[in-house]
Short mmCIF file of C-alpha atoms in Angstrom, two decimals:
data_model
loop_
_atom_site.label_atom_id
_atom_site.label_comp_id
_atom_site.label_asym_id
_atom_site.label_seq_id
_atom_site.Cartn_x
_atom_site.Cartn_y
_atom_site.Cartn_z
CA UNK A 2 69.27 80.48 -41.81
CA UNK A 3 68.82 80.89 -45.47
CA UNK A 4 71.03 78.36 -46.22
CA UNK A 5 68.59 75.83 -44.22
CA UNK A 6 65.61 77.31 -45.68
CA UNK A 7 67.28 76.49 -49.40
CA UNK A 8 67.59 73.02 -48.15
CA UNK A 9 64.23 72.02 -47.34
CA UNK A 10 62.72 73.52 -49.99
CA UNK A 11 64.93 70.98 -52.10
CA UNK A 12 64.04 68.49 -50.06
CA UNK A 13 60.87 69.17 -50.25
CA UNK A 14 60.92 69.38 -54.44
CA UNK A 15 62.33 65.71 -54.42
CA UNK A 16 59.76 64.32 -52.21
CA UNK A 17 57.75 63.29 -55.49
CA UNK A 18 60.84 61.89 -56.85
CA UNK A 19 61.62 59.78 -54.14
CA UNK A 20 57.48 58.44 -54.26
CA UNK A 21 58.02 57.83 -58.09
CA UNK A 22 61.13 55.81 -57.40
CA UNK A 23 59.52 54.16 -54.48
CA UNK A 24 56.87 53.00 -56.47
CA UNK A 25 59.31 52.12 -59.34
CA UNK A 26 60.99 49.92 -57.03
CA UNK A 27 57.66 48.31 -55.86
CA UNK A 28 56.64 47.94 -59.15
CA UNK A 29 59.53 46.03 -60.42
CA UNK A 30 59.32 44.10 -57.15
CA UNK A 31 56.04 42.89 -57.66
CA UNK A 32 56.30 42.09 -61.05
CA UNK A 33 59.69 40.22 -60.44
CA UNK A 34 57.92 38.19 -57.58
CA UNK A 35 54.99 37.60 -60.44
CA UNK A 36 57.50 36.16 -63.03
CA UNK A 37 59.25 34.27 -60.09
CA UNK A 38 55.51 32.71 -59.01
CA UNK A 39 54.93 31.82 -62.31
CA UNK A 40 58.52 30.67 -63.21
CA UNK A 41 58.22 28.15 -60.10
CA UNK A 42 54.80 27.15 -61.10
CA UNK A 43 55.83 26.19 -64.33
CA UNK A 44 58.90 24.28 -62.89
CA UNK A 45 57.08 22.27 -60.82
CA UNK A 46 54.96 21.66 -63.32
CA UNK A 47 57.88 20.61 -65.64
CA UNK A 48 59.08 18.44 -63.19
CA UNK A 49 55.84 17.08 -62.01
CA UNK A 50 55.64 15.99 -65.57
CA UNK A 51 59.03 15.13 -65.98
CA UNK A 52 58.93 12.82 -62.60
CA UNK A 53 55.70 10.84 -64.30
CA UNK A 54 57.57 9.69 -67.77
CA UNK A 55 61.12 9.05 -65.29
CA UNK A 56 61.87 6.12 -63.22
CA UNK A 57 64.48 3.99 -62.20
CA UNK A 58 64.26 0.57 -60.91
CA UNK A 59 64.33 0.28 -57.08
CA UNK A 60 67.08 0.80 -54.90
CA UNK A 61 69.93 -1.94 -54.33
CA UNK A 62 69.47 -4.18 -51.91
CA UNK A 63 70.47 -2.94 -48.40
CA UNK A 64 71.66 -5.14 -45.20
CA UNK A 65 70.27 -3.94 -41.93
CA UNK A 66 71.45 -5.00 -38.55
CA UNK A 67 68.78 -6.79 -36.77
CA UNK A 68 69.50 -5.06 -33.00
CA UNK A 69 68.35 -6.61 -30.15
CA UNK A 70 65.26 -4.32 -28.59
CA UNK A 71 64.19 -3.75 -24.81
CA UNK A 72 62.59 -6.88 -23.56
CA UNK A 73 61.86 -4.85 -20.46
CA UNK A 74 62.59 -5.16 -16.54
CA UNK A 75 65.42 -3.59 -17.01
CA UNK A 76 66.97 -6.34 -18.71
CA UNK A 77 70.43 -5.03 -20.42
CA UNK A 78 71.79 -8.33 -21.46
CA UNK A 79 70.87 -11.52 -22.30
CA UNK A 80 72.80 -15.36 -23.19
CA UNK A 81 71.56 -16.39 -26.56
CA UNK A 82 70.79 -19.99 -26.20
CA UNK A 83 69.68 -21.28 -29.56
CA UNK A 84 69.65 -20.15 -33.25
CA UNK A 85 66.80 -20.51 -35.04
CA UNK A 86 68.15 -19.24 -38.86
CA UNK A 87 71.84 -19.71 -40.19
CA UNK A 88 73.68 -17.88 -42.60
CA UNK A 89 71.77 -17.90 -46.04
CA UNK A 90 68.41 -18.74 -44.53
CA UNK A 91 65.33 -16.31 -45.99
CA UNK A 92 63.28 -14.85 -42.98
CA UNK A 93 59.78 -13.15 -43.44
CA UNK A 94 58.52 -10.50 -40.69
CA UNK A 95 57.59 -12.81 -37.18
CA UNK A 96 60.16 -15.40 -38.03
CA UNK A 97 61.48 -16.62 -35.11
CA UNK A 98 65.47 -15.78 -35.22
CA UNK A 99 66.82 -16.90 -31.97
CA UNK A 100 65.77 -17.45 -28.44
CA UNK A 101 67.46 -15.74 -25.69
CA UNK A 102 68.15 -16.13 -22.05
CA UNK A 103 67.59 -13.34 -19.12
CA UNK A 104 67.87 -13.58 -16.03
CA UNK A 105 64.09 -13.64 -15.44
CA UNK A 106 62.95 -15.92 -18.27
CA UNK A 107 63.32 -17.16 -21.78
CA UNK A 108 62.08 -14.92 -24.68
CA UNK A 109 61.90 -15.83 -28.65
CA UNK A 110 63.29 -13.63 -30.83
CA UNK A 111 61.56 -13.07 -34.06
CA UNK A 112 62.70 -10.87 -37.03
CA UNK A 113 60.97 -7.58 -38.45
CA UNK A 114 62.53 -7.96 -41.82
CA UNK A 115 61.60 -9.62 -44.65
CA UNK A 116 65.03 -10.78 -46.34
CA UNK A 117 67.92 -12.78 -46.17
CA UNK A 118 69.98 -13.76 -42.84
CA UNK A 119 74.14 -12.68 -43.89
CA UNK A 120 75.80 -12.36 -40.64
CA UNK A 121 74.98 -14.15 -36.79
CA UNK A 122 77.02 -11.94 -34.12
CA UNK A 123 77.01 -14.13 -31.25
CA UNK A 124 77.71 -18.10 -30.98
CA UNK A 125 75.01 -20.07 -28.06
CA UNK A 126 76.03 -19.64 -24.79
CA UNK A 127 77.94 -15.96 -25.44
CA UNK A 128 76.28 -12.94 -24.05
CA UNK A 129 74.72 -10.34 -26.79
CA UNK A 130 73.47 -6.86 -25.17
CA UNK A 131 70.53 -4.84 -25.25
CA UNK A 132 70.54 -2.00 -28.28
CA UNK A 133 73.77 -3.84 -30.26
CA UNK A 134 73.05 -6.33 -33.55
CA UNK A 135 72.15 -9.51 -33.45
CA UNK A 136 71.87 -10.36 -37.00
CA UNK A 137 72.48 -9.29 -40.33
CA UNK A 138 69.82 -9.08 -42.81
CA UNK A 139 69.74 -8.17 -46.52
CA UNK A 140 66.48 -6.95 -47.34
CA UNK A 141 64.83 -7.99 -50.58
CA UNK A 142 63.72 -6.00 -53.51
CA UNK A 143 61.32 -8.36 -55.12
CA UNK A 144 59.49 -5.40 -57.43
CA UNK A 145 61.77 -4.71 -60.32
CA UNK A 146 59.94 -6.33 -62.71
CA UNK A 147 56.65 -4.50 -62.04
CA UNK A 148 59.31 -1.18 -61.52
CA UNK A 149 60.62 -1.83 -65.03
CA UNK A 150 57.12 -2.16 -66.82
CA UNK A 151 55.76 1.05 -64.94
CA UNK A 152 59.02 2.72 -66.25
CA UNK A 153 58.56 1.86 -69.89
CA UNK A 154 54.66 2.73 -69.33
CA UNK A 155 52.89 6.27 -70.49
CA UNK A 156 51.98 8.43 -67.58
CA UNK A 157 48.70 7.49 -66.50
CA UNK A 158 46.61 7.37 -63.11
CA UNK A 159 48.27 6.46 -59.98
CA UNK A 160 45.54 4.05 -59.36
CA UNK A 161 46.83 1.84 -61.79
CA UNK A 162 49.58 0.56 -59.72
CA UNK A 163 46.81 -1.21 -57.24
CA UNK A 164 46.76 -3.69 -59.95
CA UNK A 165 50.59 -4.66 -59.51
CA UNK A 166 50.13 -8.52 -57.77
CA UNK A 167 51.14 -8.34 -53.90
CA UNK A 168 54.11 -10.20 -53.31
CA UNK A 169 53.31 -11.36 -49.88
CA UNK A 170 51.05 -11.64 -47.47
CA UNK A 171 51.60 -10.46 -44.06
CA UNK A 172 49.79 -12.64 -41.36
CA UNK A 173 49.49 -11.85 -37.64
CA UNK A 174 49.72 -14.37 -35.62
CA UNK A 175 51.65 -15.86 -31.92
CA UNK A 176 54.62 -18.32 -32.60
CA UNK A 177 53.07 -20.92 -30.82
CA UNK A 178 50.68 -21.30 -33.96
CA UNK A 179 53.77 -20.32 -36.48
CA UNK A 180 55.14 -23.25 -35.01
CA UNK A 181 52.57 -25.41 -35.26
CA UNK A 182 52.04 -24.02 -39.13
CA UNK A 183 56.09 -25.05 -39.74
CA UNK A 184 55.33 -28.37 -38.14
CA UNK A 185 52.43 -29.42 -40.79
CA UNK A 186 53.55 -26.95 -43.84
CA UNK A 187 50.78 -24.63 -43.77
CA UNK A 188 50.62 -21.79 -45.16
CA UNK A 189 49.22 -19.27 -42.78
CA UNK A 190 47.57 -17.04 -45.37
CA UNK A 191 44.95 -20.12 -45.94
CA UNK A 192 43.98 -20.26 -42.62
CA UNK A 193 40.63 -18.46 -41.62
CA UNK A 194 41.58 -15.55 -39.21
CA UNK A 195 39.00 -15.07 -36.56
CA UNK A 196 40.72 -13.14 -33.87
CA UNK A 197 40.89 -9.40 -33.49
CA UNK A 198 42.17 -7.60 -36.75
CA UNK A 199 42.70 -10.60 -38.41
CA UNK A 200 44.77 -12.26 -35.92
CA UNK A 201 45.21 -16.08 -36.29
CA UNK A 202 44.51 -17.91 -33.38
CA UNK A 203 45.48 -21.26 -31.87
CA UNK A 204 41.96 -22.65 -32.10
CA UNK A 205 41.95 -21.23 -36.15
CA UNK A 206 44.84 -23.58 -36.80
CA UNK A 207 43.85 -26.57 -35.04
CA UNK A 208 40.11 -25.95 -36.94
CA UNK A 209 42.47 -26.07 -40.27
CA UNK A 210 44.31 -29.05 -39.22
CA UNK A 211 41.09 -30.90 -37.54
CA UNK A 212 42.78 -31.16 -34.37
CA UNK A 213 42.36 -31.11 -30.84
CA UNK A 214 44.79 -28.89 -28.28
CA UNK A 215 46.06 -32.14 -26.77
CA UNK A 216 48.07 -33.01 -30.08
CA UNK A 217 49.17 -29.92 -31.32
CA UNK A 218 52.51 -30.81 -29.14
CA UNK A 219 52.90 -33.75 -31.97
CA UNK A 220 55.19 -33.67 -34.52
CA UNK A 221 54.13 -34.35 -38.17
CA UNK A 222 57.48 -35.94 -38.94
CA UNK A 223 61.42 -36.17 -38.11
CA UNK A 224 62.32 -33.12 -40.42
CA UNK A 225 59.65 -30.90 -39.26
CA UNK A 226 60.53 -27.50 -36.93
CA UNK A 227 60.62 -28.11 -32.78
CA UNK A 228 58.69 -26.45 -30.54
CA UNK A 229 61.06 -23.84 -28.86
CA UNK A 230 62.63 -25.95 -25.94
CA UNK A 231 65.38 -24.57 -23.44
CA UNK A 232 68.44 -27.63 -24.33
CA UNK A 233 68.76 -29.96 -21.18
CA UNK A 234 72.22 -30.36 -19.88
CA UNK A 235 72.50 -34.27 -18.92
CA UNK A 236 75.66 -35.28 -16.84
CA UNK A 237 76.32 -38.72 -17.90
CA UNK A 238 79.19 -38.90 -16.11
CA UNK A 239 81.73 -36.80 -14.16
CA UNK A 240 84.53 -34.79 -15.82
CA UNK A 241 88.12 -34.06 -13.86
CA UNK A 242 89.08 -30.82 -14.08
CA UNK A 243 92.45 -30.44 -15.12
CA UNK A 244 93.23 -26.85 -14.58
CA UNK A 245 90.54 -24.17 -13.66
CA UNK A 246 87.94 -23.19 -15.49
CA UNK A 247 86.13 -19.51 -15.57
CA UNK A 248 82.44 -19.66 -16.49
CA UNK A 249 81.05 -16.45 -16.60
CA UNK A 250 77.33 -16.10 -14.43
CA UNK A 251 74.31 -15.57 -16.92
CA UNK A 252 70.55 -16.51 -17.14
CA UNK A 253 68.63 -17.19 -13.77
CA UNK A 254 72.57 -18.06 -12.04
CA UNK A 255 72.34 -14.48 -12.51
CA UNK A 256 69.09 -13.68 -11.36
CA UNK A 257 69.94 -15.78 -7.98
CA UNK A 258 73.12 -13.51 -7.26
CA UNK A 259 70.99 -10.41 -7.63
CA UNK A 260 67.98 -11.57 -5.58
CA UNK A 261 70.27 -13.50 -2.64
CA UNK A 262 72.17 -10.23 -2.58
CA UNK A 263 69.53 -8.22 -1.75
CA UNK A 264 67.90 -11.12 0.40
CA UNK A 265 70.74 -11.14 3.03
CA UNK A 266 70.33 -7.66 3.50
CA UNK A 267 66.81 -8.88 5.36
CA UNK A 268 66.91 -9.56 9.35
CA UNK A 269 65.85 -13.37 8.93
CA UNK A 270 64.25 -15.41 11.58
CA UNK A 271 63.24 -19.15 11.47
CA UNK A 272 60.12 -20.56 12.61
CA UNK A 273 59.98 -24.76 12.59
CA UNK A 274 56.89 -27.33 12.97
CA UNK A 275 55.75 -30.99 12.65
CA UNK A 276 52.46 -31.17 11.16
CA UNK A 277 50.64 -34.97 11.01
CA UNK A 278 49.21 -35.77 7.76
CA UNK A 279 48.10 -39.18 8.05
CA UNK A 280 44.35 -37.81 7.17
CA UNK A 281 46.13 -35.61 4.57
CA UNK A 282 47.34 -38.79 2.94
CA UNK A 283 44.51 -40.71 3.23
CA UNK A 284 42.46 -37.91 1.65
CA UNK A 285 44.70 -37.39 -1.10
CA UNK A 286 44.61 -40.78 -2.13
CA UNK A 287 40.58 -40.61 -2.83
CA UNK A 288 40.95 -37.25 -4.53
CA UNK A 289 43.93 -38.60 -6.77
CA UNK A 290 41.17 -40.73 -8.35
CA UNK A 291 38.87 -37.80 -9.14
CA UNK A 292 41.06 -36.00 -10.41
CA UNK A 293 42.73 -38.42 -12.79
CA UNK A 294 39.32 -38.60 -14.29
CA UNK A 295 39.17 -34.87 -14.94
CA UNK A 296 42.13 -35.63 -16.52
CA UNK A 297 44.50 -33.32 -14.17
CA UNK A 298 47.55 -34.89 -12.07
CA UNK A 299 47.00 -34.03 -8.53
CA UNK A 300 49.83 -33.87 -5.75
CA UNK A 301 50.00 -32.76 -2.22
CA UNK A 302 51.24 -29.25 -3.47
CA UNK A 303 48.00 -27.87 -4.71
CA UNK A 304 46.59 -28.89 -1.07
CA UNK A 305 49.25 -27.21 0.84
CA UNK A 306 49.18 -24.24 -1.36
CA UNK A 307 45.67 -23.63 -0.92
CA UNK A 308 45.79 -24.13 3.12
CA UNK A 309 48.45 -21.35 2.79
CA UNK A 310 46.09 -19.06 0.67
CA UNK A 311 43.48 -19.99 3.01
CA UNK A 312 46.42 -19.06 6.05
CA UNK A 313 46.84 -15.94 4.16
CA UNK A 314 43.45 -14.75 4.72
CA UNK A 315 43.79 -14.81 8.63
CA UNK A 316 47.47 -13.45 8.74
CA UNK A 317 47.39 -10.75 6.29
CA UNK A 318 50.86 -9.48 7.43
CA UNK A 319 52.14 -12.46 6.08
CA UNK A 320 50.95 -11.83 1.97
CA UNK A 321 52.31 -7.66 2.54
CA UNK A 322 56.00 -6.22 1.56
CA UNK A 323 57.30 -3.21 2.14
CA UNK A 324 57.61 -0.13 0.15
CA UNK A 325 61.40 0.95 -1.31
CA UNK A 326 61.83 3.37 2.16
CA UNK A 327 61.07 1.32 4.58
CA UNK A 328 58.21 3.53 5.84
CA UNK A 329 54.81 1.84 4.27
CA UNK A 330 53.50 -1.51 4.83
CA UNK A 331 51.76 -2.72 1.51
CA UNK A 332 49.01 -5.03 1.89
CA UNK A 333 48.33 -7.14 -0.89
CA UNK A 334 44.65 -7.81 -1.98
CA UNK A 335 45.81 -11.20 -4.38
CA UNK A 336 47.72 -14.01 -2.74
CA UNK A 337 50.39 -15.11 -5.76
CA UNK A 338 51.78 -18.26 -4.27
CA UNK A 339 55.51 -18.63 -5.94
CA UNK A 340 56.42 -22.38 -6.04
CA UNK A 341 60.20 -23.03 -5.89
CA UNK A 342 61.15 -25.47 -8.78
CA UNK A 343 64.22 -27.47 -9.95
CA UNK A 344 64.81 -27.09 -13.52
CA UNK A 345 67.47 -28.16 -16.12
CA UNK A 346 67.93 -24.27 -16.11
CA UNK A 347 68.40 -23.60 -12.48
CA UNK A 348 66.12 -23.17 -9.74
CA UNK A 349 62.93 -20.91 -10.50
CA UNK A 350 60.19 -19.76 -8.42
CA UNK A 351 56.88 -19.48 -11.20
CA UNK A 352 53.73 -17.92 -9.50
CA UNK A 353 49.99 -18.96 -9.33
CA UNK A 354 47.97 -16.17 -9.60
CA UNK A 355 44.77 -15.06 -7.48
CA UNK A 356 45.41 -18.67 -5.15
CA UNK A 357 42.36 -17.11 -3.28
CA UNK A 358 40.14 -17.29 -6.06
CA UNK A 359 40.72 -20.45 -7.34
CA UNK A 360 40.21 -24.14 -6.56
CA UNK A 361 42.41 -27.31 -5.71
CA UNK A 362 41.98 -28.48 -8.91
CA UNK A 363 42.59 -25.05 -10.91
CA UNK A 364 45.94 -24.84 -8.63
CA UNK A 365 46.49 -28.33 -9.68
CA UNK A 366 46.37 -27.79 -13.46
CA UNK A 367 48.38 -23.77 -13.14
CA UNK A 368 50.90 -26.36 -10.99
CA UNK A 369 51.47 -29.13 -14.07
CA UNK A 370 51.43 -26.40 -16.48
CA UNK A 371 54.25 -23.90 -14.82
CA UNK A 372 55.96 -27.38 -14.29
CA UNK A 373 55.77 -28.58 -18.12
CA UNK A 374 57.23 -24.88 -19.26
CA UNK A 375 59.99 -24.78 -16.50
CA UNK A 376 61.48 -28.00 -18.08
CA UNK A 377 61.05 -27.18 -21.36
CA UNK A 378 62.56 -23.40 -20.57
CA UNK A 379 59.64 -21.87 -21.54
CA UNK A 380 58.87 -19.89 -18.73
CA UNK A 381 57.42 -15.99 -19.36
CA UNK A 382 58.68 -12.84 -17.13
CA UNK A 383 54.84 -12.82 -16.23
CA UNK A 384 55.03 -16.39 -15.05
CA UNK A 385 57.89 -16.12 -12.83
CA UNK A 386 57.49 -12.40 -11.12
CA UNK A 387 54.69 -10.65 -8.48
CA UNK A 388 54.66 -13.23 -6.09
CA UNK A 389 53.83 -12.52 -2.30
CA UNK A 390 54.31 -15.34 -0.46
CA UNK A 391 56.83 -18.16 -1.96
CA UNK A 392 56.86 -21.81 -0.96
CA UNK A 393 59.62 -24.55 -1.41
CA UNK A 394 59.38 -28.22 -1.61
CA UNK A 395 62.96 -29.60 -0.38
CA UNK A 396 61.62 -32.74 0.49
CA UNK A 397 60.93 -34.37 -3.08
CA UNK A 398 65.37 -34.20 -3.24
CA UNK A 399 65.43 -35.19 0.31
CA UNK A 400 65.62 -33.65 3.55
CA UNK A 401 63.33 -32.61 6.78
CA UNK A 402 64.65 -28.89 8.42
CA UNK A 403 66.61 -25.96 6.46
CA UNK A 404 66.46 -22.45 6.45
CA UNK A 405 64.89 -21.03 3.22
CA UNK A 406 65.87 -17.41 2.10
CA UNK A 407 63.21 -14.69 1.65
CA UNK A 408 62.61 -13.53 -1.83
CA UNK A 409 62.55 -9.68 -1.42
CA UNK A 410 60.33 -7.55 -1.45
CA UNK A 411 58.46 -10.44 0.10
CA UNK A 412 58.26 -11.10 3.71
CA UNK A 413 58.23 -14.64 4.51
CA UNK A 414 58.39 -17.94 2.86
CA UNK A 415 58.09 -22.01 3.72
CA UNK A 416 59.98 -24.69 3.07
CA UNK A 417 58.97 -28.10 3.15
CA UNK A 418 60.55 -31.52 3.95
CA UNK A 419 60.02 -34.96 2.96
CA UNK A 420 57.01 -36.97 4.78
CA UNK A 421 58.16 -39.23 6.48
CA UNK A 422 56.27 -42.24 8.17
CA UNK A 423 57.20 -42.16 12.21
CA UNK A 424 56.39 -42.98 15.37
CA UNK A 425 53.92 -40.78 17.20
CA UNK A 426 51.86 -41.45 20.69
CA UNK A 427 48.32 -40.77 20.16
CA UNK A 428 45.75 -39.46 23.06
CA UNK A 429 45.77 -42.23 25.14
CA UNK A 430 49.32 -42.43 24.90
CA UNK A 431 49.17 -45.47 22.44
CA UNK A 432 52.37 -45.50 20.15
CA UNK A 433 51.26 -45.38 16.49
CA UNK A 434 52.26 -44.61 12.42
CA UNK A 435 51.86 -41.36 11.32
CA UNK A 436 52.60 -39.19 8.45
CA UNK A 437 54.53 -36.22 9.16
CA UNK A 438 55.68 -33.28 7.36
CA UNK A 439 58.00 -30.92 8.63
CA UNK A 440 57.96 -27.32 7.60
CA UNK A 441 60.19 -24.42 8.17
CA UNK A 442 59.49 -20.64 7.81
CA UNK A 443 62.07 -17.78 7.27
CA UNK A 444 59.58 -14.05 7.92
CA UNK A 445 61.29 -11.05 7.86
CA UNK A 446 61.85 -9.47 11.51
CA UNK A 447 61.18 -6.24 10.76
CA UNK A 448 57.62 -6.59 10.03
CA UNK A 449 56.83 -10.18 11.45
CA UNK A 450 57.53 -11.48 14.66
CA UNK A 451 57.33 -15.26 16.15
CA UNK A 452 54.30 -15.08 17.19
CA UNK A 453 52.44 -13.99 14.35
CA UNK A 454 54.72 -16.25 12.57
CA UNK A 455 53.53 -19.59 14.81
CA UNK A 456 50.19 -18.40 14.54
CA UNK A 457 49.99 -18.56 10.91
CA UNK A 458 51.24 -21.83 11.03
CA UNK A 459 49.07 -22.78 13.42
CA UNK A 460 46.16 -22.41 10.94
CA UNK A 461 48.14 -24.13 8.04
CA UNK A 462 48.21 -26.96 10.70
CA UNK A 463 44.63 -27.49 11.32
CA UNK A 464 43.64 -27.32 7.50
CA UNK A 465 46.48 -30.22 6.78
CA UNK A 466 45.94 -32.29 9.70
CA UNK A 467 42.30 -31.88 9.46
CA UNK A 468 41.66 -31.35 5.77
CA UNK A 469 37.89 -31.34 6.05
CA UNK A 470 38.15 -28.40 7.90
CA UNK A 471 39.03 -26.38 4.28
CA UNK A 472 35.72 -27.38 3.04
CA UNK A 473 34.71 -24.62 5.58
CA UNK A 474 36.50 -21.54 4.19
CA UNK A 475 36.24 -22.48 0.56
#
């Protein structure tokens, strides 16, 4: 017990001690953190200093793969079909670098570097995939004069380098008017921007140039930059084949395999009819003349196209789709008409937009225009996709009856054959010439039967046989 007792009591003796020591140690800590503070505040302020009076010209140039980005609907590769730049060529940011292929449209490609063009990775025709390089592109370092004059400089305000002259301008614009600017040399930053946030518009360049929209299409001279065209594959004559050849399927060859694929997986049924158009023709022969002096080229596709918007409106089955399940009908409130087109390209189906909503003559000039940009390739993913009811023309290659293949997720579509000028017994059983059109439906069984399918083209009937009858829905 008294050996404890002498314990604490020297435990107790070196309590102060320990405080003192603690404190010591505090002290010094302090005082160590102090000098640290202040060492580190006079560093940086060495360095700060230091950094102002030392500087190096800029970095080397650097070469930067130019990859090719998501052009979205799950697009993973594309066919590059024409270079715009070569080896050696100097791009600026929107240049346009190549234009590409999907299976859903063509898209320009234009670059995000300013610099120069050292490496293409694909050759036309080859297939270059989503996320890998297309090009090679040195970037420039233009500022190492201004670098070497700051370096030789006295530390002064940062402001000061505001004054340094700006090297070049950027200009936002669409490449329909960079192409236009490349066509008459213009440079871009002399235009007067009036679009939003300085954007250059169409109507700002033709202002510059003093032109009209009709002949912005015209080239200034044989050397001057194309508009982007889609190249035309003429068969002058016929080639033997030797051996076999393996060509592999891209752009909308592509698109076909994947929509027909999906397509036959649809219970189709076929629905036929004769529909006289004598008054049709007739009709369209005095509207032709208006319309040629509103300027606007007007066929019997705008007409049928409307009777089938106008169709639409009674059958509203026909304009639906169903849902990925199989276990929702989806009505659709817009009637986007797809019109099945022959192209240098392929076939396409582009689609007119809100048919309900518009006239015979607006169908008329959407019609020309999704024409002009299918032969020229020009075709966006917007212009060619959402369509709910799809209509093809067989009978401008020839041809009465076939059996035209839904385009999923749409339920029906129409194909139609050549007029043809026939024999046909009138009322009082009097044999006379008429005009008629044949027409053939495909409709998907699952949601559309025959009658509803005969009944719809019972009203398409009466607005083309009668076409005076349209001026009371419109």
């Amino acid at each position: 017990m008294s050996f404890l007792i002498r314990k604490c009591i020297v435990n107790l003796k070196n309590v102060p001690k320990c405080r003192n020591v603690i404190v010591l140690l505090q002290t010094e800590r302090h005082q160590s953190q102090c000098l640290t503070r202040n060492t580190v505040k006079r560093s940086f302020a060495d360095f700060h200093i230091r950094r102002r009076k030392f500087h190096t010209s800029q970095t080397a140039n650097k070469v930067v793969a130019f990859k090719l980005s998501d052009i979205g609907e799950g697009i993973r590769e594309v066919v590059v079909k024409e270079w715009f730049v070569k080896v050696g060529d100097k791009v600026q940011q929107f240049d346009n670098i190549c234009e590409v292929q999907s299976d859903k449209a063509a898209v320009t490609i234009t670059s995000r570097y300013d610099g120069t063009v050292t490496k293409l990775y694909h050759e036309v025709d080859k297939i270059a995939l989503v996320g890998q390089p297309l090009v090679d592109i040195d970037v420039q370092g233009d500022e190492d004069s201004p670098a070497e004059s700051e370096a030789s400089a006295p530390a002064g305000p940062k402001e000061s380098s505001s004054t340094e002259p700006v090297q070049k301008v950027k200009v936002l614009t669409t490449p329909s008017v960079r192409r236009i600017a490349a066509q008459f040399k213009v440079d871009l930053s002399s235009v007067k921007a009036t679009g939003k946030n300085g954007r250059i518009l169409k109507e700002d360049m033709l202002s510059h140039l003093n032109m009209n929209s009709d002949s912005s299409n015209d080239t200034a001279d044989v050397t001057s930059i194309r508009a982007v065209e889609m190249p035309v594959y003429q068969s002058a004559k016929v080639e033997l084949l030797l051996e076999d050849r393996v060509v592999p399927i891209s752009g909308f060859t592509r698109a076909m395999v994947k929509s027909m694929t999906e397509a036959m997986k649809i219970p189709h049924f076929g629905y036929s009819e004769e529909y006289d158009v004598t008054k049709l023709v007739e009709s369209r022969e005095v509207l032709k003349k208006i319309a040629q002096k509103r300027d606007v080229k007007l066929s019997y596709m705008p007409i049928i196209i409307k009777a089938a918007s106008l169709g639409l409106e009674q059958m509203p089955i026909i304009n639906s789709s169903l849902d990925s399940t199989c276990e929702n009908l989806i009505y659709k409130a817009s009637h986007n008409i797809g019109v099945a087109m022959d192209t240098p390209n392929g076939l396409i189906v582009p689609v007119i937009k809100d048919v309900q909503n518009k006239t015979i003559l607006e169908i008329a000039c959407d019609l020309n225009s999704l024409q002009e940009k299918g032969n020229k390739g020009q075709l966006g993913v917007n212009e060619i996709s959402g369509g709910t009811f799809t209509i093809s023309n067989i009978g401008i290659i020839g041809g009465t009856y076939t059996k035209p293949v839904i385009l999923p997720p749409q339920v029906a579509i129409g194909a139609l054959g050549k007029i043809q000028v026939l024999p046909r017994f009138d009322l009082e059983g009097n044999v006379k010439k008429a005009h008629i059109l044949t027409i053939s439906f495909s409709a998907d069984h699952r949601v559309i039967d025959g009658v509803t399918m005969a009944r719809f083209s019972n009203f398409m009937k009466t607005y083309l046989e009668n076409p005076y009858t349209m001026l009371l829905d419109l």
